[in-house]
């Protein structure tokens, strides 16, 4: 038999566990589905959204972004098709324009070592940095779960994928790391970019 204290402890653990779930009841967003299918067919057939484990929750410093936004006169229109809009179209995420530029001779992207993840508010015409990654990490794609929550689909040099769940209203994020190291390197970022550039 369990004591009342033990039952209460178990309930608290269950509540704590459920509060840190990704909150994806089913895979329906096409970008998330495509990312998962790529990993299942190219990297590891057992790859699953259920294997991401909550790591920590942190605040995001409210720092202005350094990339040009859509409302800037000097915005490079090559990135127009890469902007990831919220469902209500009032905000977008830019994961590309800081990290690469286009080689006009080959029409292929030329990459920088670092990547800035930028949130742009079109109503206030403000751009905020919500992430900055060095060469060991890369956000391969991003998607909006709703008008407040962004999922950043990420991988690392060590081949451990992760998902950052960002609340753009509270400027906080929860990190979920994959519970295994994958055997193969992911080329998802290159495939995504070339598809939008119509190189493939």
Short mmCIF file of the C-alpha atoms (twelve columns), coordinates in Angstrom:
data_MODEL
# 
_entry.id   MODEL 
# 
loop_
_atom_site.group_PDB 
_atom_site.id 
_atom_site.type_symbol 
_atom_site.label_atom_id 
_atom_site.label_alt_id 
_atom_site.label_comp_id 
_atom_site.label_asym_id 
_atom_site.label_seq_id 
_atom_site.Cartn_x 
_atom_site.Cartn_y 
_atom_site.Cartn_z 
_atom_site.pdbx_PDB_model_num 
ATOM 1   C CA . UNK A 1   0.000  0.000  0.000   1 
ATOM 2   C CA . UNK A 2   1.065  3.579  -0.649  1 
ATOM 3   C CA . UNK A 3   0.946  6.173  2.081   1 
ATOM 4   C CA . UNK A 4   -0.878 9.468  1.459   1 
ATOM 5   C CA . UNK A 5   2.513  11.195 1.283   1 
ATOM 6   C CA . UNK A 6   3.763  8.757  -1.382  1 
ATOM 7   C CA . UNK A 7   0.593  9.161  -3.451  1 
ATOM 8   C CA . UNK A 8   0.875  12.957 -3.222  1 
ATOM 9   C CA . UNK A 9   4.529  12.777 -4.308  1 
ATOM 10  C CA . UNK A 10  3.619  10.604 -7.293  1 
ATOM 11  C CA . UNK A 11  0.822  13.010 -8.309  1 
ATOM 12  C CA . UNK A 12  3.208  15.965 -8.101  1 
ATOM 13  C CA . UNK A 13  5.764  14.165 -10.263 1 
ATOM 14  C CA . UNK A 14  3.089  13.329 -12.827 1 
ATOM 15  C CA . UNK A 15  1.844  16.924 -12.878 1 
ATOM 16  C CA . UNK A 16  5.391  18.243 -13.213 1 
ATOM 17  C CA . UNK A 17  6.049  15.798 -16.058 1 
ATOM 18  C CA . UNK A 18  2.858  16.718 -17.911 1 
ATOM 19  C CA . UNK A 19  3.559  20.446 -17.564 1 
ATOM 20  C CA . UNK A 20  6.814  19.966 -19.471 1 
ATOM 21  C CA . UNK A 21  5.370  18.104 -22.427 1 
ATOM 22  C CA . UNK A 22  5.809  19.510 -25.921 1 
ATOM 23  C CA . UNK A 23  2.031  19.718 -26.198 1 
ATOM 24  C CA . UNK A 24  1.808  18.090 -29.624 1 
ATOM 25  C CA . UNK A 25  -1.067 15.656 -29.438 1 
ATOM 26  C CA . UNK A 26  -0.672 14.622 -33.041 1 
ATOM 27  C CA . UNK A 27  1.728  15.481 -35.820 1 
ATOM 28  C CA . UNK A 28  -0.276 17.666 -38.188 1 
ATOM 29  C CA . UNK A 29  1.881  20.664 -39.093 1 
ATOM 30  C CA . UNK A 30  3.398  19.891 -42.504 1 
ATOM 31  C CA . UNK A 31  6.843  21.285 -41.610 1 
ATOM 32  C CA . UNK A 32  7.046  19.224 -38.422 1 
ATOM 33  C CA . UNK A 33  5.788  16.161 -40.275 1 
ATOM 34  C CA . UNK A 34  8.356  16.660 -43.040 1 
ATOM 35  C CA . UNK A 35  11.180 17.052 -40.491 1 
ATOM 36  C CA . UNK A 36  10.154 13.875 -38.680 1 
ATOM 37  C CA . UNK A 37  9.787  11.920 -41.911 1 
ATOM 38  C CA . UNK A 38  13.233 13.039 -43.076 1 
ATOM 39  C CA . UNK A 39  14.831 11.760 -39.873 1 
ATOM 40  C CA . UNK A 40  12.842 8.510  -39.962 1 
ATOM 41  C CA . UNK A 41  13.699 7.714  -43.573 1 
ATOM 42  C CA . UNK A 42  17.248 9.112  -43.782 1 
ATOM 43  C CA . UNK A 43  18.732 9.050  -40.277 1 
ATOM 44  C CA . UNK A 44  16.980 6.584  -37.964 1 
ATOM 45  C CA . UNK A 45  13.754 4.652  -38.613 1 
ATOM 46  C CA . UNK A 46  12.905 4.713  -34.880 1 
ATOM 47  C CA . UNK A 47  13.106 8.519  -34.665 1 
ATOM 48  C CA . UNK A 48  10.028 9.834  -32.817 1 
ATOM 49  C CA . UNK A 49  8.663  13.043 -31.345 1 
ATOM 50  C CA . UNK A 50  8.031  11.026 -28.160 1 
ATOM 51  C CA . UNK A 51  11.787 10.673 -27.590 1 
ATOM 52  C CA . UNK A 52  12.334 14.350 -26.821 1 
ATOM 53  C CA . UNK A 53  12.853 14.888 -23.088 1 
ATOM 54  C CA . UNK A 54  12.377 18.170 -21.224 1 
ATOM 55  C CA . UNK A 55  15.734 19.649 -20.178 1 
ATOM 56  C CA . UNK A 56  15.155 23.151 -18.798 1 
ATOM 57  C CA . UNK A 57  13.171 26.391 -19.077 1 
ATOM 58  C CA . UNK A 58  14.948 29.716 -19.433 1 
ATOM 59  C CA . UNK A 59  14.182 33.366 -20.039 1 
ATOM 60  C CA . UNK A 60  15.215 35.010 -23.328 1 
ATOM 61  C CA . UNK A 61  16.966 38.380 -22.985 1 
ATOM 62  C CA . UNK A 62  14.962 40.982 -24.906 1 
ATOM 63  C CA . UNK A 63  17.666 42.045 -27.341 1 
ATOM 64  C CA . UNK A 64  17.080 43.799 -30.636 1 
ATOM 65  C CA . UNK A 65  17.736 41.677 -33.702 1 
ATOM 66  C CA . UNK A 66  20.567 42.600 -36.034 1 
ATOM 67  C CA . UNK A 67  19.039 41.480 -39.344 1 
ATOM 68  C CA . UNK A 68  17.014 43.685 -41.671 1 
ATOM 69  C CA . UNK A 69  13.270 43.151 -41.407 1 
ATOM 70  C CA . UNK A 70  10.655 43.118 -44.134 1 
ATOM 71  C CA . UNK A 71  9.701  46.751 -43.423 1 
ATOM 72  C CA . UNK A 72  13.297 47.961 -43.919 1 
ATOM 73  C CA . UNK A 73  14.023 49.542 -47.296 1 
ATOM 74  C CA . UNK A 74  17.249 47.530 -47.631 1 
ATOM 75  C CA . UNK A 75  15.652 44.155 -46.880 1 
ATOM 76  C CA . UNK A 76  17.014 41.585 -49.357 1 
ATOM 77  C CA . UNK A 77  14.000 40.093 -51.140 1 
ATOM 78  C CA . UNK A 78  15.842 36.798 -51.634 1 
ATOM 79  C CA . UNK A 79  14.704 35.941 -48.093 1 
ATOM 80  C CA . UNK A 80  11.012 36.749 -48.637 1 
ATOM 81  C CA . UNK A 81  9.991  33.115 -49.178 1 
ATOM 82  C CA . UNK A 82  11.978 32.025 -46.112 1 
ATOM 83  C CA . UNK A 83  10.052 34.093 -43.569 1 
ATOM 84  C CA . UNK A 84  7.933  31.931 -41.254 1 
ATOM 85  C CA . UNK A 85  4.684  33.745 -40.400 1 
ATOM 86  C CA . UNK A 86  2.469  33.329 -37.369 1 
ATOM 87  C CA . UNK A 87  -1.075 32.090 -38.094 1 
ATOM 88  C CA . UNK A 88  -2.466 35.636 -37.706 1 
ATOM 89  C CA . UNK A 89  0.296  37.018 -40.000 1 
ATOM 90  C CA . UNK A 90  1.277  39.660 -37.423 1 
ATOM 91  C CA . UNK A 91  4.717  38.228 -36.672 1 
ATOM 92  C CA . UNK A 92  7.319  36.124 -38.403 1 
ATOM 93  C CA . UNK A 93  10.465 34.176 -37.582 1 
ATOM 94  C CA . UNK A 94  13.640 34.583 -39.636 1 
ATOM 95  C CA . UNK A 95  16.178 31.762 -39.242 1 
ATOM 96  C CA . UNK A 96  18.000 32.330 -42.535 1 
ATOM 97  C CA . UNK A 97  19.070 35.861 -43.412 1 
ATOM 98  C CA . UNK A 98  21.818 36.131 -40.766 1 
ATOM 99  C CA . UNK A 99  23.302 32.735 -41.575 1 
ATOM 100 C CA . UNK A 100 23.690 32.623 -45.330 1 
ATOM 101 C CA . UNK A 101 23.845 34.699 -48.474 1 
ATOM 102 C CA . UNK A 102 23.371 33.679 -52.067 1 
ATOM 103 C CA . UNK A 103 26.270 33.095 -54.432 1 
ATOM 104 C CA . UNK A 104 24.922 34.778 -57.566 1 
ATOM 105 C CA . UNK A 105 27.200 32.716 -59.826 1 
ATOM 106 C CA . UNK A 106 26.064 29.316 -58.580 1 
ATOM 107 C CA . UNK A 107 22.691 30.226 -57.007 1 
ATOM 108 C CA . UNK A 108 23.844 28.264 -53.961 1 
ATOM 109 C CA . UNK A 109 23.825 29.463 -50.331 1 
ATOM 110 C CA . UNK A 110 27.137 30.438 -48.709 1 
ATOM 111 C CA . UNK A 111 27.009 29.867 -44.937 1 
ATOM 112 C CA . UNK A 112 28.360 31.817 -41.997 1 
ATOM 113 C CA . UNK A 113 29.405 29.997 -38.831 1 
ATOM 114 C CA . UNK A 114 26.718 31.589 -36.626 1 
ATOM 115 C CA . UNK A 115 22.941 31.781 -36.825 1 
ATOM 116 C CA . UNK A 116 20.601 34.385 -35.380 1 
ATOM 117 C CA . UNK A 117 16.960 33.518 -34.797 1 
ATOM 118 C CA . UNK A 118 14.890 36.672 -35.172 1 
ATOM 119 C CA . UNK A 119 11.309 37.422 -34.189 1 
ATOM 120 C CA . UNK A 120 9.788  40.293 -36.158 1 
ATOM 121 C CA . UNK A 121 6.625  42.058 -34.991 1 
ATOM 122 C CA . UNK A 122 5.066  43.657 -38.062 1 
ATOM 123 C CA . UNK A 123 2.592  45.791 -36.106 1 
ATOM 124 C CA . UNK A 124 5.202  47.479 -33.916 1 
ATOM 125 C CA . UNK A 125 7.932  47.166 -36.572 1 
ATOM 126 C CA . UNK A 126 10.326 45.678 -34.020 1 
ATOM 127 C CA . UNK A 127 12.819 42.858 -34.499 1 
ATOM 128 C CA . UNK A 128 13.997 40.798 -31.516 1 
ATOM 129 C CA . UNK A 129 16.750 38.211 -31.254 1 
ATOM 130 C CA . UNK A 130 15.248 35.095 -29.652 1 
ATOM 131 C CA . UNK A 131 18.239 32.857 -30.259 1 
ATOM 132 C CA . UNK A 132 21.860 32.938 -31.345 1 
ATOM 133 C CA . UNK A 133 23.789 29.780 -32.198 1 
ATOM 134 C CA . UNK A 134 27.458 29.144 -32.844 1 
ATOM 135 C CA . UNK A 135 28.811 26.569 -35.307 1 
ATOM 136 C CA . UNK A 136 28.016 23.611 -33.022 1 
ATOM 137 C CA . UNK A 137 24.249 24.054 -33.373 1 
ATOM 138 C CA . UNK A 138 21.775 24.878 -36.117 1 
ATOM 139 C CA . UNK A 139 18.035 25.515 -36.256 1 
ATOM 140 C CA . UNK A 140 17.000 23.466 -39.281 1 
ATOM 141 C CA . UNK A 141 13.450 24.796 -39.430 1 
ATOM 142 C CA . UNK A 142 10.851 26.603 -37.328 1 
ATOM 143 C CA . UNK A 143 7.073  26.548 -37.106 1 
ATOM 144 C CA . UNK A 144 4.289  28.232 -35.177 1 
ATOM 145 C CA . UNK A 145 2.218  26.035 -32.899 1 
ATOM 146 C CA . UNK A 146 -0.134 28.996 -32.437 1 
ATOM 147 C CA . UNK A 147 0.213  32.800 -32.430 1 
ATOM 148 C CA . UNK A 148 2.269  32.686 -29.215 1 
ATOM 149 C CA . UNK A 149 4.367  29.513 -29.432 1 
ATOM 150 C CA . UNK A 150 7.204  28.784 -31.871 1 
ATOM 151 C CA . UNK A 151 8.974  25.442 -32.188 1 
ATOM 152 C CA . UNK A 152 12.607 25.634 -33.287 1 
ATOM 153 C CA . UNK A 153 13.732 22.306 -34.769 1 
ATOM 154 C CA . UNK A 154 17.418 22.034 -34.011 1 
ATOM 155 C CA . UNK A 155 20.385 19.708 -34.373 1 
ATOM 156 C CA . UNK A 156 23.971 19.802 -33.131 1 
ATOM 157 C CA . UNK A 157 27.500 18.933 -34.182 1 
ATOM 158 C CA . UNK A 158 27.215 15.981 -31.778 1 
ATOM 159 C CA . UNK A 159 24.138 14.782 -33.712 1 
ATOM 160 C CA . UNK A 160 21.712 15.216 -30.825 1 
ATOM 161 C CA . UNK A 161 18.506 16.903 -32.075 1 
ATOM 162 C CA . UNK A 162 16.535 19.231 -29.840 1 
ATOM 163 C CA . UNK A 163 13.372 21.289 -29.950 1 
ATOM 164 C CA . UNK A 164 13.150 24.774 -28.463 1 
ATOM 165 C CA . UNK A 165 9.600  25.733 -27.506 1 
ATOM 166 C CA . UNK A 166 9.572  29.537 -27.463 1 
ATOM 167 C CA . UNK A 167 6.810  31.704 -26.013 1 
ATOM 168 C CA . UNK A 168 7.079  34.991 -27.934 1 
ATOM 169 C CA . UNK A 169 4.792  36.784 -25.464 1 
ATOM 170 C CA . UNK A 170 6.733  35.984 -22.296 1 
ATOM 171 C CA . UNK A 171 10.169 35.694 -23.958 1 
ATOM 172 C CA . UNK A 172 10.829 32.319 -22.392 1 
ATOM 173 C CA . UNK A 173 11.757 28.957 -23.862 1 
ATOM 174 C CA . UNK A 174 11.710 25.302 -22.912 1 
ATOM 175 C CA . UNK A 175 14.373 22.976 -24.279 1 
ATOM 176 C CA . UNK A 176 13.657 19.351 -25.172 1 
ATOM 177 C CA . UNK A 177 16.644 17.163 -26.058 1 
ATOM 178 C CA . UNK A 178 16.522 13.907 -27.967 1 
ATOM 179 C CA . UNK A 179 17.287 10.956 -25.704 1 
ATOM 180 C CA . UNK A 180 19.860 9.431  -28.045 1 
ATOM 181 C CA . UNK A 181 22.811 10.369 -30.240 1 
ATOM 182 C CA . UNK A 182 22.088 9.726  -33.906 1 
ATOM 183 C CA . UNK A 183 24.542 7.811  -36.076 1 
ATOM 184 C CA . UNK A 184 24.293 10.025 -39.151 1 
ATOM 185 C CA . UNK A 185 24.652 13.722 -39.874 1 
ATOM 186 C CA . UNK A 186 21.538 15.619 -40.932 1 
ATOM 187 C CA . UNK A 187 21.428 17.591 -44.187 1 
ATOM 188 C CA . UNK A 188 17.898 18.811 -43.573 1 
ATOM 189 C CA . UNK A 189 18.847 22.497 -43.539 1 
ATOM 190 C CA . UNK A 190 20.436 22.281 -47.013 1 
ATOM 191 C CA . UNK A 191 17.461 20.360 -48.398 1 
ATOM 192 C CA . UNK A 192 14.983 22.909 -46.990 1 
ATOM 193 C CA . UNK A 193 16.870 25.908 -48.364 1 
ATOM 194 C CA . UNK A 194 17.456 24.412 -51.808 1 
ATOM 195 C CA . UNK A 195 13.803 23.434 -52.087 1 
ATOM 196 C CA . UNK A 196 12.701 27.022 -51.476 1 
ATOM 197 C CA . UNK A 197 15.383 28.313 -53.858 1 
ATOM 198 C CA . UNK A 198 14.113 25.793 -56.432 1 
ATOM 199 C CA . UNK A 199 17.576 24.281 -56.750 1 
ATOM 200 C CA . UNK A 200 16.043 20.815 -56.389 1 
# 
